């Protein structure tokens, strides 16, 4: 067994135009002061990383790694959640997702998708240059608006959607494979990969590609009422990244999993800071240790109640206290006996 790495923090929700969150140096110092050991870096803000340059220049990648290391930190993973989303967008969501792309590509879905695919190829090479083994992203979606089977779906619609999604992702997965990096899809509402069944449908469509792996975030499963502990038993071999984010689900006589179009604050299911929700993290960390998870425990702040800086400070300590330093011996080794083949055979009546 291997002790997982951490705590790390996903920077996306903290980046802003105010210090210390407006520069890599500033945010690294902030993270280090809170006790984090790693940072997961979003890749659309050149103040923190120039993704194309990191893909094309090992020197730049080494300088970036060195700068992060100077604060006692490591890069846990790069994130292309927004670019991954744009690999597959149903026309119904064109306007809503246009803001994820550069301004000159907006209102041009074809060019936007081509840009997103190129970004993913850059991410594969950049991850290799940075010495990373896992990458965090979204799958995008062609089918989300059909998740509820009313009106009846035409036969073959879902299969055709996954066929097209696989067609778009296979060249990207191959690129990551060439660079020795796992693609870790965050299983998430709004993506075509939103639970175990949909992940398996995608996995089948990409011929069980070895790089089609998972980012495990139990908060999304609480909101779906999915067994987030058994999920680890099913998919532990594919879990290569981990977001530590809490959640709670408190249904009422007025709303349940669909949320009644309410704000995050007023939904039955809502995200919380680590330790403030209902998730059994003790069992999660135990299961991941049992299954020899070697990656990072990365805090993601998405709380509708608690201030993000308080959430980060508490989150670093929360993860630190939950990481299990795995044992290198059996508890009953004190009573061990030496190997004796003759004695073993005697006790077997042989």
mmCIF file of C-alpha atoms in Angstrom:
data_model
loop_
_atom_site.group_PDB
_atom_site.id
_atom_site.type_symbol
_atom_site.label_atom_id
_atom_site.label_comp_id
_atom_site.label_asym_id
_atom_site.label_seq_id
_atom_site.Cartn_x
_atom_site.Cartn_y
_atom_site.Cartn_z
ATOM 1 C CA UNK A 1 0.000 0.000 0.000
ATOM 2 C CA UNK A 2 1.003 3.617 -0.598
ATOM 3 C CA UNK A 3 0.086 6.679 1.461
ATOM 4 C CA UNK A 4 -1.817 9.151 -0.704
ATOM 5 C CA UNK A 5 -0.434 12.619 -1.299
ATOM 6 C CA UNK A 6 -1.855 15.818 0.112
ATOM 7 C CA UNK A 7 -3.353 18.061 1.091
ATOM 8 C CA UNK A 8 -3.634 19.945 -2.210
ATOM 9 C CA UNK A 9 -6.055 22.647 -3.319
ATOM 10 C CA UNK A 10 -7.820 23.276 -6.632
ATOM 11 C CA UNK A 11 -7.093 26.909 -7.457
ATOM 12 C CA UNK A 12 -9.997 27.603 -9.827
ATOM 13 C CA UNK A 13 -12.400 28.940 -7.194
ATOM 14 C CA UNK A 14 -9.759 31.206 -5.631
ATOM 15 C CA UNK A 15 -8.263 32.978 -8.652
ATOM 16 C CA UNK A 16 -9.189 36.663 -8.766
ATOM 17 C CA UNK A 17 -7.798 40.108 -9.579
ATOM 18 C CA UNK A 18 -6.875 40.751 -5.967
ATOM 19 C CA UNK A 19 -3.657 39.741 -4.232
ATOM 20 C CA UNK A 20 -2.602 37.124 -3.329
ATOM 21 C CA UNK A 21 -4.919 35.384 -5.793
ATOM 22 C CA UNK A 22 -3.810 37.214 -8.940
ATOM 23 C CA UNK A 23 -0.371 35.659 -9.435
ATOM 24 C CA UNK A 24 1.276 32.272 -9.187
ATOM 25 C CA UNK A 25 3.752 33.493 -6.585
ATOM 26 C CA UNK A 26 1.019 35.016 -4.472
ATOM 27 C CA UNK A 27 -1.304 32.044 -4.538
ATOM 28 C CA UNK A 28 1.542 29.597 -3.897
ATOM 29 C CA UNK A 29 2.605 31.526 -0.802
ATOM 30 C CA UNK A 30 -1.011 31.619 0.376
ATOM 31 C CA UNK A 31 -1.458 27.860 -0.151
ATOM 32 C CA UNK A 32 1.817 27.015 1.555
ATOM 33 C CA UNK A 33 0.980 29.211 4.548
ATOM 34 C CA UNK A 34 -2.262 27.254 5.008
ATOM 35 C CA UNK A 35 -0.407 23.941 5.052
ATOM 36 C CA UNK A 36 -1.170 22.700 1.554
ATOM 37 C CA UNK A 37 1.463 20.559 -0.130
ATOM 38 C CA UNK A 38 0.116 20.709 -3.682
ATOM 39 C CA UNK A 39 -1.883 22.832 -6.102
ATOM 40 C CA UNK A 40 -4.179 21.733 -8.918
ATOM 41 C CA UNK A 41 -3.838 24.391 -11.609
ATOM 42 C CA UNK A 42 -6.613 25.506 -14.000
ATOM 43 C CA UNK A 43 -5.158 26.178 -17.426
ATOM 44 C CA UNK A 44 -7.040 29.116 -18.953
ATOM 45 C CA UNK A 45 -5.307 31.940 -17.068
ATOM 46 C CA UNK A 46 -1.816 32.821 -18.312
ATOM 47 C CA UNK A 47 -0.988 34.413 -14.955
ATOM 48 C CA UNK A 48 -0.690 30.886 -13.585
ATOM 49 C CA UNK A 49 0.318 28.792 -16.599
ATOM 50 C CA UNK A 50 0.728 29.265 -20.333
ATOM 51 C CA UNK A 51 -0.593 25.882 -21.420
ATOM 52 C CA UNK A 52 0.719 26.028 -24.990
ATOM 53 C CA UNK A 53 4.150 27.117 -23.798
ATOM 54 C CA UNK A 54 4.226 24.372 -21.161
ATOM 55 C CA UNK A 55 3.493 21.863 -23.934
ATOM 56 C CA UNK A 56 6.139 23.180 -26.291
ATOM 57 C CA UNK A 57 8.960 24.161 -23.911
ATOM 58 C CA UNK A 58 10.467 21.807 -21.361
ATOM 59 C CA UNK A 59 12.506 24.729 -20.097
ATOM 60 C CA UNK A 60 9.364 26.703 -19.297
ATOM 61 C CA UNK A 61 7.796 23.624 -17.662
ATOM 62 C CA UNK A 62 10.884 23.113 -15.514
ATOM 63 C CA UNK A 63 10.877 26.786 -14.507
ATOM 64 C CA UNK A 64 7.205 26.522 -13.560
ATOM 65 C CA UNK A 65 7.831 23.397 -11.502
ATOM 66 C CA UNK A 66 10.783 25.086 -9.845
ATOM 67 C CA UNK A 67 8.790 28.166 -8.939
ATOM 68 C CA UNK A 68 6.047 26.079 -7.336
ATOM 69 C CA UNK A 69 8.673 23.970 -5.535
ATOM 70 C CA UNK A 70 10.306 27.103 -4.107
ATOM 71 C CA UNK A 71 7.212 27.451 -1.921
ATOM 72 C CA UNK A 72 7.407 23.846 -0.755
ATOM 73 C CA UNK A 73 4.608 22.785 -3.116
ATOM 74 C CA UNK A 74 4.067 20.386 -5.991
ATOM 75 C CA UNK A 75 1.661 20.536 -8.909
ATOM 76 C CA UNK A 76 -0.833 17.753 -8.284
ATOM 77 C CA UNK A 77 -2.572 17.930 -11.682
ATOM 78 C CA UNK A 78 -3.477 20.387 -14.390
ATOM 79 C CA UNK A 79 -7.183 21.005 -14.980
ATOM 80 C CA UNK A 80 -8.974 21.500 -18.310
ATOM 81 C CA UNK A 81 -12.521 21.300 -16.983
ATOM 82 C CA UNK A 82 -13.706 24.198 -19.143
ATOM 83 C CA UNK A 83 -11.913 23.062 -22.290
ATOM 84 C CA UNK A 84 -13.103 19.479 -21.801
ATOM 85 C CA UNK A 85 -16.652 20.779 -21.530
ATOM 86 C CA UNK A 86 -16.262 22.341 -24.975
ATOM 87 C CA UNK A 87 -15.155 19.099 -26.634
ATOM 88 C CA UNK A 88 -18.869 18.232 -26.803
ATOM 89 C CA UNK A 89 -21.641 20.831 -26.502
ATOM 90 C CA UNK A 90 -25.257 20.309 -27.527
ATOM 91 C CA UNK A 91 -26.629 23.320 -29.457
ATOM 92 C CA UNK A 92 -29.119 23.935 -26.646
ATOM 93 C CA UNK A 93 -26.197 25.031 -24.473
ATOM 94 C CA UNK A 94 -24.160 26.962 -27.050
ATOM 95 C CA UNK A 95 -24.874 30.379 -25.577
ATOM 96 C CA UNK A 96 -24.277 29.278 -22.000
ATOM 97 C CA UNK A 97 -20.900 27.661 -22.671
ATOM 98 C CA UNK A 98 -19.606 30.268 -25.122
ATOM 99 C CA UNK A 99 -17.995 32.151 -22.244
ATOM 100 C CA UNK A 100 -15.590 29.261 -21.672
ATOM 101 C CA UNK A 101 -13.816 30.021 -24.977
ATOM 102 C CA UNK A 102 -11.729 33.012 -26.097
ATOM 103 C CA UNK A 103 -13.855 35.947 -27.271
ATOM 104 C CA UNK A 104 -12.921 35.582 -30.933
ATOM 105 C CA UNK A 105 -14.328 32.022 -31.014
ATOM 106 C CA UNK A 106 -17.720 32.778 -29.546
ATOM 107 C CA UNK A 107 -20.813 32.178 -31.685
ATOM 108 C CA UNK A 108 -18.694 29.763 -33.743
ATOM 109 C CA UNK A 109 -19.271 26.250 -32.306
ATOM 110 C CA UNK A 110 -17.038 24.500 -34.850
ATOM 111 C CA UNK A 111 -14.029 26.742 -34.208
ATOM 112 C CA UNK A 112 -14.681 26.627 -30.470
ATOM 113 C CA UNK A 113 -14.664 22.827 -30.452
ATOM 114 C CA UNK A 114 -11.474 22.661 -32.534
ATOM 115 C CA UNK A 115 -9.795 25.049 -30.090
ATOM 116 C CA UNK A 116 -10.900 22.899 -27.145
ATOM 117 C CA UNK A 117 -9.485 19.738 -28.718
ATOM 118 C CA UNK A 118 -6.157 21.465 -29.363
ATOM 119 C CA UNK A 119 -6.134 22.613 -25.743
ATOM 120 C CA UNK A 120 -6.495 18.997 -24.645
ATOM 121 C CA UNK A 121 -3.534 17.961 -26.779
ATOM 122 C CA UNK A 122 -1.487 20.760 -25.227
ATOM 123 C CA UNK A 123 -2.559 19.544 -21.791
ATOM 124 C CA UNK A 124 -1.306 16.030 -22.536
ATOM 125 C CA UNK A 125 2.173 17.211 -23.502
ATOM 126 C CA UNK A 126 2.315 19.879 -20.796
ATOM 127 C CA UNK A 127 1.463 17.275 -18.158
ATOM 128 C CA UNK A 128 4.316 15.092 -19.361
ATOM 129 C CA UNK A 129 6.744 18.027 -19.360
ATOM 130 C CA UNK A 130 5.704 18.823 -15.803
ATOM 131 C CA UNK A 131 6.204 15.216 -14.695
ATOM 132 C CA UNK A 132 2.527 14.630 -13.939
ATOM 133 C CA UNK A 133 0.721 11.301 -14.210
ATOM 134 C CA UNK A 134 -2.938 12.407 -14.029
ATOM 135 C CA UNK A 135 -5.059 15.150 -15.561
ATOM 136 C CA UNK A 136 -8.445 16.523 -14.419
ATOM 137 C CA UNK A 137 -11.196 17.381 -16.910
ATOM 138 C CA UNK A 138 -14.861 17.141 -17.938
ATOM 139 C CA UNK A 139 -16.244 14.981 -20.747
ATOM 140 C CA UNK A 140 -18.622 17.544 -22.219
ATOM 141 C CA UNK A 141 -22.138 16.527 -23.186
ATOM 142 C CA UNK A 142 -24.321 15.831 -26.181
ATOM 143 C CA UNK A 143 -27.021 14.038 -24.169
ATOM 144 C CA UNK A 144 -27.571 15.762 -20.820
ATOM 145 C CA UNK A 145 -30.885 17.321 -21.810
ATOM 146 C CA UNK A 146 -32.235 13.785 -22.386
ATOM 147 C CA UNK A 147 -31.353 12.421 -18.910
ATOM 148 C CA UNK A 148 -35.039 12.172 -17.944
ATOM 149 C CA UNK A 149 -36.894 9.748 -20.253
ATOM 150 C CA UNK A 150 -39.782 12.056 -21.089
ATOM 151 C CA UNK A 151 -40.709 12.477 -23.842
ATOM 152 C CA UNK A 152 -39.692 8.993 -24.867
ATOM 153 C CA UNK A 153 -36.239 8.909 -26.392
ATOM 154 C CA UNK A 154 -35.984 7.583 -29.953
ATOM 155 C CA UNK A 155 -34.322 4.144 -30.050
ATOM 156 C CA UNK A 156 -30.581 4.443 -30.579
ATOM 157 C CA UNK A 157 -30.311 8.107 -29.509
ATOM 158 C CA UNK A 158 -28.164 7.438 -26.438
ATOM 159 C CA UNK A 159 -25.963 4.934 -28.245
ATOM 160 C CA UNK A 160 -25.372 7.386 -31.086
ATOM 161 C CA UNK A 161 -24.494 10.111 -28.600
ATOM 162 C CA UNK A 162 -21.854 7.988 -26.887
ATOM 163 C CA UNK A 163 -20.512 6.876 -30.253
ATOM 164 C CA UNK A 164 -19.950 10.514 -31.224
ATOM 165 C CA UNK A 165 -18.504 11.391 -27.820
ATOM 166 C CA UNK A 166 -16.034 8.516 -28.136
ATOM 167 C CA UNK A 167 -15.101 9.631 -31.653
ATOM 168 C CA UNK A 168 -14.162 13.044 -30.304
ATOM 169 C CA UNK A 169 -12.269 11.769 -27.277
ATOM 170 C CA UNK A 170 -10.329 8.814 -28.696
ATOM 171 C CA UNK A 171 -7.640 10.942 -30.413
ATOM 172 C CA UNK A 172 -7.266 12.927 -27.192
ATOM 173 C CA UNK A 173 -7.003 9.768 -25.086
ATOM 174 C CA UNK A 174 -4.380 8.460 -27.486
ATOM 175 C CA UNK A 175 -2.437 11.702 -27.126
ATOM 176 C CA UNK A 176 -2.475 11.371 -23.351
ATOM 177 C CA UNK A 177 -1.416 7.748 -23.684
ATOM 178 C CA UNK A 178 1.576 8.754 -25.800
ATOM 179 C CA UNK A 179 2.555 11.124 -23.000
ATOM 180 C CA UNK A 180 1.990 8.626 -20.176
ATOM 181 C CA UNK A 181 -0.820 10.572 -18.500
ATOM 182 C CA UNK A 182 -4.266 9.419 -17.307
ATOM 183 C CA UNK A 183 -7.344 11.464 -18.262
ATOM 184 C CA UNK A 184 -9.437 11.753 -15.102
ATOM 185 C CA UNK A 185 -13.035 12.600 -15.941
ATOM 186 C CA UNK A 186 -14.883 14.298 -13.115
ATOM 187 C CA UNK A 187 -18.221 12.480 -13.003
ATOM 188 C CA UNK A 188 -20.582 15.412 -12.766
ATOM 189 C CA UNK A 189 -24.148 16.548 -13.549
ATOM 190 C CA UNK A 190 -24.247 18.347 -16.875
ATOM 191 C CA UNK A 191 -21.696 15.951 -18.386
ATOM 192 C CA UNK A 192 -22.500 12.825 -20.373
ATOM 193 C CA UNK A 193 -20.409 11.010 -17.759
ATOM 194 C CA UNK A 194 -22.479 11.721 -14.642
ATOM 195 C CA UNK A 195 -22.621 8.339 -12.856
ATOM 196 C CA UNK A 196 -21.265 4.803 -13.035
ATOM 197 C CA UNK A 197 -23.632 3.606 -15.755
ATOM 198 C CA UNK A 198 -22.764 6.478 -18.097
ATOM 199 C CA UNK A 199 -19.053 6.056 -17.409
ATOM 200 C CA UNK A 200 -19.290 2.385 -18.358
ATOM 201 C CA UNK A 201 -21.166 3.275 -21.558
ATOM 202 C CA UNK A 202 -18.390 5.690 -22.473
ATOM 203 C CA UNK A 203 -15.687 3.204 -21.501
ATOM 204 C CA UNK A 204 -17.236 0.612 -23.815
ATOM 205 C CA UNK A 205 -17.411 3.162 -26.645
ATOM 206 C CA UNK A 206 -13.677 3.971 -26.298
ATOM 207 C CA UNK A 207 -12.766 0.276 -26.212
ATOM 208 C CA UNK A 208 -11.870 0.331 -22.508
ATOM 209 C CA UNK A 209 -9.069 2.772 -23.215
ATOM 210 C CA UNK A 210 -6.506 2.498 -20.427
ATOM 211 C CA UNK A 211 -6.275 6.282 -20.066
ATOM 212 C CA UNK A 212 -10.034 6.852 -19.643
ATOM 213 C CA UNK A 213 -9.891 7.180 -15.864
ATOM 214 C CA UNK A 214 -11.804 8.940 -13.099
ATOM 215 C CA UNK A 215 -11.666 11.930 -10.807
ATOM 216 C CA UNK A 216 -13.579 10.839 -7.711
ATOM 217 C CA UNK A 217 -15.702 13.573 -6.126
ATOM 218 C CA UNK A 218 -18.320 12.111 -3.757
ATOM 219 C CA UNK A 219 -20.245 15.388 -3.444
ATOM 220 C CA UNK A 220 -21.843 14.887 -6.850
ATOM 221 C CA UNK A 221 -23.060 11.461 -5.818
ATOM 222 C CA UNK A 222 -24.737 12.673 -2.628
ATOM 223 C CA UNK A 223 -26.845 15.029 -4.737
ATOM 224 C CA UNK A 224 -27.795 12.093 -6.996
ATOM 225 C CA UNK A 225 -28.363 9.716 -4.049
ATOM 226 C CA UNK A 226 -25.802 7.311 -5.486
ATOM 227 C CA UNK A 227 -23.821 5.018 -3.155
ATOM 228 C CA UNK A 228 -20.501 6.873 -3.184
ATOM 229 C CA UNK A 229 -18.756 4.227 -1.071
ATOM 230 C CA UNK A 230 -19.678 1.240 -3.229
ATOM 231 C CA UNK A 231 -18.642 3.353 -6.232
ATOM 232 C CA UNK A 232 -15.046 3.079 -4.970
ATOM 233 C CA UNK A 233 -15.373 -0.713 -4.811
ATOM 234 C CA UNK A 234 -16.570 -0.754 -8.420
ATOM 235 C CA UNK A 235 -14.095 1.694 -9.943
ATOM 236 C CA UNK A 236 -11.035 1.915 -7.680
ATOM 237 C CA UNK A 237 -8.747 0.674 -10.447
ATOM 238 C CA UNK A 238 -9.751 3.694 -12.565
ATOM 239 C CA UNK A 239 -9.734 6.353 -9.829
ATOM 240 C CA UNK A 240 -6.581 8.399 -10.388
ATOM 241 C CA UNK A 241 -7.641 11.782 -8.935
ATOM 242 C CA UNK A 242 -9.698 12.827 -5.911
ATOM 243 C CA UNK A 243 -11.577 16.017 -4.984
ATOM 244 C CA UNK A 244 -12.357 16.450 -1.311
ATOM 245 C CA UNK A 245 -15.651 18.352 -1.358
ATOM 246 C CA UNK A 246 -18.530 17.823 1.033
ATOM 247 C CA UNK A 247 -22.280 17.878 0.346
ATOM 248 C CA UNK A 248 -25.626 17.387 2.016
ATOM 249 C CA UNK A 249 -29.031 16.203 0.846
ATOM 250 C CA UNK A 250 -32.090 17.257 2.824
ATOM 251 C CA UNK A 251 -35.250 16.524 0.810
ATOM 252 C CA UNK A 252 -38.515 18.168 1.740
ATOM 253 C CA UNK A 253 -42.137 17.791 0.763
ATOM 254 C CA UNK A 254 -41.486 20.403 -1.911
ATOM 255 C CA UNK A 255 -38.229 19.328 -3.577
ATOM 256 C CA UNK A 256 -35.743 16.508 -3.981
ATOM 257 C CA UNK A 257 -32.871 15.665 -6.303
ATOM 258 C CA UNK A 258 -34.027 17.985 -9.108
ATOM 259 C CA UNK A 259 -33.930 21.017 -6.830
ATOM 260 C CA UNK A 260 -37.030 22.888 -7.935
ATOM 261 C CA UNK A 261 -35.019 25.492 -9.880
ATOM 262 C CA UNK A 262 -33.862 26.922 -6.557
ATOM 263 C CA UNK A 263 -30.566 28.672 -5.842
ATOM 264 C CA UNK A 264 -27.694 26.657 -4.371
ATOM 265 C CA UNK A 265 -28.519 28.058 -0.945
ATOM 266 C CA UNK A 266 -32.114 26.817 -1.125
ATOM 267 C CA UNK A 267 -31.684 23.439 -2.820
ATOM 268 C CA UNK A 268 -32.301 20.146 -1.036
ATOM 269 C CA UNK A 269 -28.898 19.022 -2.281
ATOM 270 C CA UNK A 270 -26.034 21.475 -1.909
ATOM 271 C CA UNK A 271 -22.248 21.473 -1.723
ATOM 272 C CA UNK A 272 -20.478 22.245 1.559
ATOM 273 C CA UNK A 273 -16.955 22.793 2.829
ATOM 274 C CA UNK A 274 -15.100 19.652 3.953
ATOM 275 C CA UNK A 275 -16.467 18.476 7.283
ATOM 276 C CA UNK A 276 -19.648 20.576 7.133
ATOM 277 C CA UNK A 277 -21.762 18.120 5.141
ATOM 278 C CA UNK A 278 -22.919 14.521 5.372
ATOM 279 C CA UNK A 279 -20.153 12.640 3.558
ATOM 280 C CA UNK A 280 -18.389 9.805 5.394
ATOM 281 C CA UNK A 281 -14.819 10.825 4.583
ATOM 282 C CA UNK A 282 -13.300 8.474 7.168
ATOM 283 C CA UNK A 283 -14.579 5.515 5.189
ATOM 284 C CA UNK A 284 -13.621 7.108 1.862
ATOM 285 C CA UNK A 285 -10.017 7.657 2.930
ATOM 286 C CA UNK A 286 -9.921 4.125 4.366
ATOM 287 C CA UNK A 287 -11.201 2.581 1.143
ATOM 288 C CA UNK A 288 -8.781 4.553 -1.015
ATOM 289 C CA UNK A 289 -5.918 3.460 1.244
ATOM 290 C CA UNK A 290 -7.123 -0.143 1.066
ATOM 291 C CA UNK A 291 -7.127 0.005 -2.727
ATOM 292 C CA UNK A 292 -3.679 1.637 -2.843
ATOM 293 C CA UNK A 293 -4.709 5.014 -4.260
ATOM 294 C CA UNK A 294 -1.434 6.798 -4.973
ATOM 295 C CA UNK A 295 -2.686 10.184 -6.145
ATOM 296 C CA UNK A 296 -3.511 13.435 -4.401
ATOM 297 C CA UNK A 297 -6.309 14.451 -2.053
ATOM 298 C CA UNK A 298 -7.305 17.839 -3.490
ATOM 299 C CA UNK A 299 -9.641 20.199 -1.657
ATOM 300 C CA UNK A 300 -12.244 21.878 -3.855
ATOM 301 C CA UNK A 301 -14.163 24.779 -2.345
ATOM 302 C CA UNK A 302 -17.753 25.088 -3.561
ATOM 303 C CA UNK A 303 -19.753 26.071 -0.492
ATOM 304 C CA UNK A 304 -22.834 28.302 -0.604
ATOM 305 C CA UNK A 305 -22.434 29.251 3.074
ATOM 306 C CA UNK A 306 -18.813 29.406 4.221
ATOM 307 C CA UNK A 307 -16.229 31.977 3.124
ATOM 308 C CA UNK A 308 -13.735 30.451 0.698
ATOM 309 C CA UNK A 309 -10.640 31.374 2.699
ATOM 310 C CA UNK A 310 -12.063 29.880 5.883
ATOM 311 C CA UNK A 311 -13.022 26.805 3.869
ATOM 312 C CA UNK A 312 -9.488 26.499 2.501
ATOM 313 C CA UNK A 313 -7.827 26.894 5.898
ATOM 314 C CA UNK A 314 -10.110 24.323 7.494
ATOM 315 C CA UNK A 315 -9.926 22.089 4.425
ATOM 316 C CA UNK A 316 -6.151 21.780 4.557
ATOM 317 C CA UNK A 317 -6.312 20.581 8.150
ATOM 318 C CA UNK A 318 -9.301 18.340 7.393
ATOM 319 C CA UNK A 319 -7.439 16.493 4.647
ATOM 320 C CA UNK A 320 -4.252 16.289 6.694
ATOM 321 C CA UNK A 321 -6.183 14.649 9.528
ATOM 322 C CA UNK A 322 -7.898 12.159 7.197
ATOM 323 C CA UNK A 323 -4.934 10.931 5.152
ATOM 324 C CA UNK A 324 -3.985 7.501 6.432
ATOM 325 C CA UNK A 325 -0.279 6.802 6.696
ATOM 326 C CA UNK A 326 -0.477 3.180 5.644
ATOM 327 C CA UNK A 327 1.184 0.504 7.692
ATOM 328 C CA UNK A 328 4.199 -1.456 6.481
ATOM 329 C CA UNK A 329 3.585 -4.377 8.820
ATOM 330 C CA UNK A 330 0.774 -6.621 10.020
ATOM 331 C CA UNK A 331 -0.519 -5.953 13.537
ATOM 332 C CA UNK A 332 0.045 -9.583 14.500
ATOM 333 C CA UNK A 333 3.627 -9.815 13.230
ATOM 334 C CA UNK A 334 4.753 -10.183 16.853
ATOM 335 C CA UNK A 335 3.225 -13.667 16.792
ATOM 336 C CA UNK A 336 4.630 -14.692 13.410
ATOM 337 C CA UNK A 337 6.369 -18.015 12.936
ATOM 338 C CA UNK A 338 9.091 -18.918 10.454
ATOM 339 C CA UNK A 339 8.369 -20.835 7.259
ATOM 340 C CA UNK A 340 8.745 -24.583 7.704
ATOM 341 C CA UNK A 341 7.643 -26.602 4.690
ATOM 342 C CA UNK A 342 7.979 -29.925 6.490
ATOM 343 C CA UNK A 343 5.820 -28.691 9.373
ATOM 344 C CA UNK A 344 3.210 -27.311 6.958
ATOM 345 C CA UNK A 345 2.964 -30.630 5.174
ATOM 346 C CA UNK A 346 2.719 -32.450 8.482
ATOM 347 C CA UNK A 347 -0.200 -30.211 9.544
ATOM 348 C CA UNK A 348 -1.930 -30.922 6.247
ATOM 349 C CA UNK A 349 -1.610 -34.640 6.878
ATOM 350 C CA UNK A 350 0.769 -35.064 3.951
#
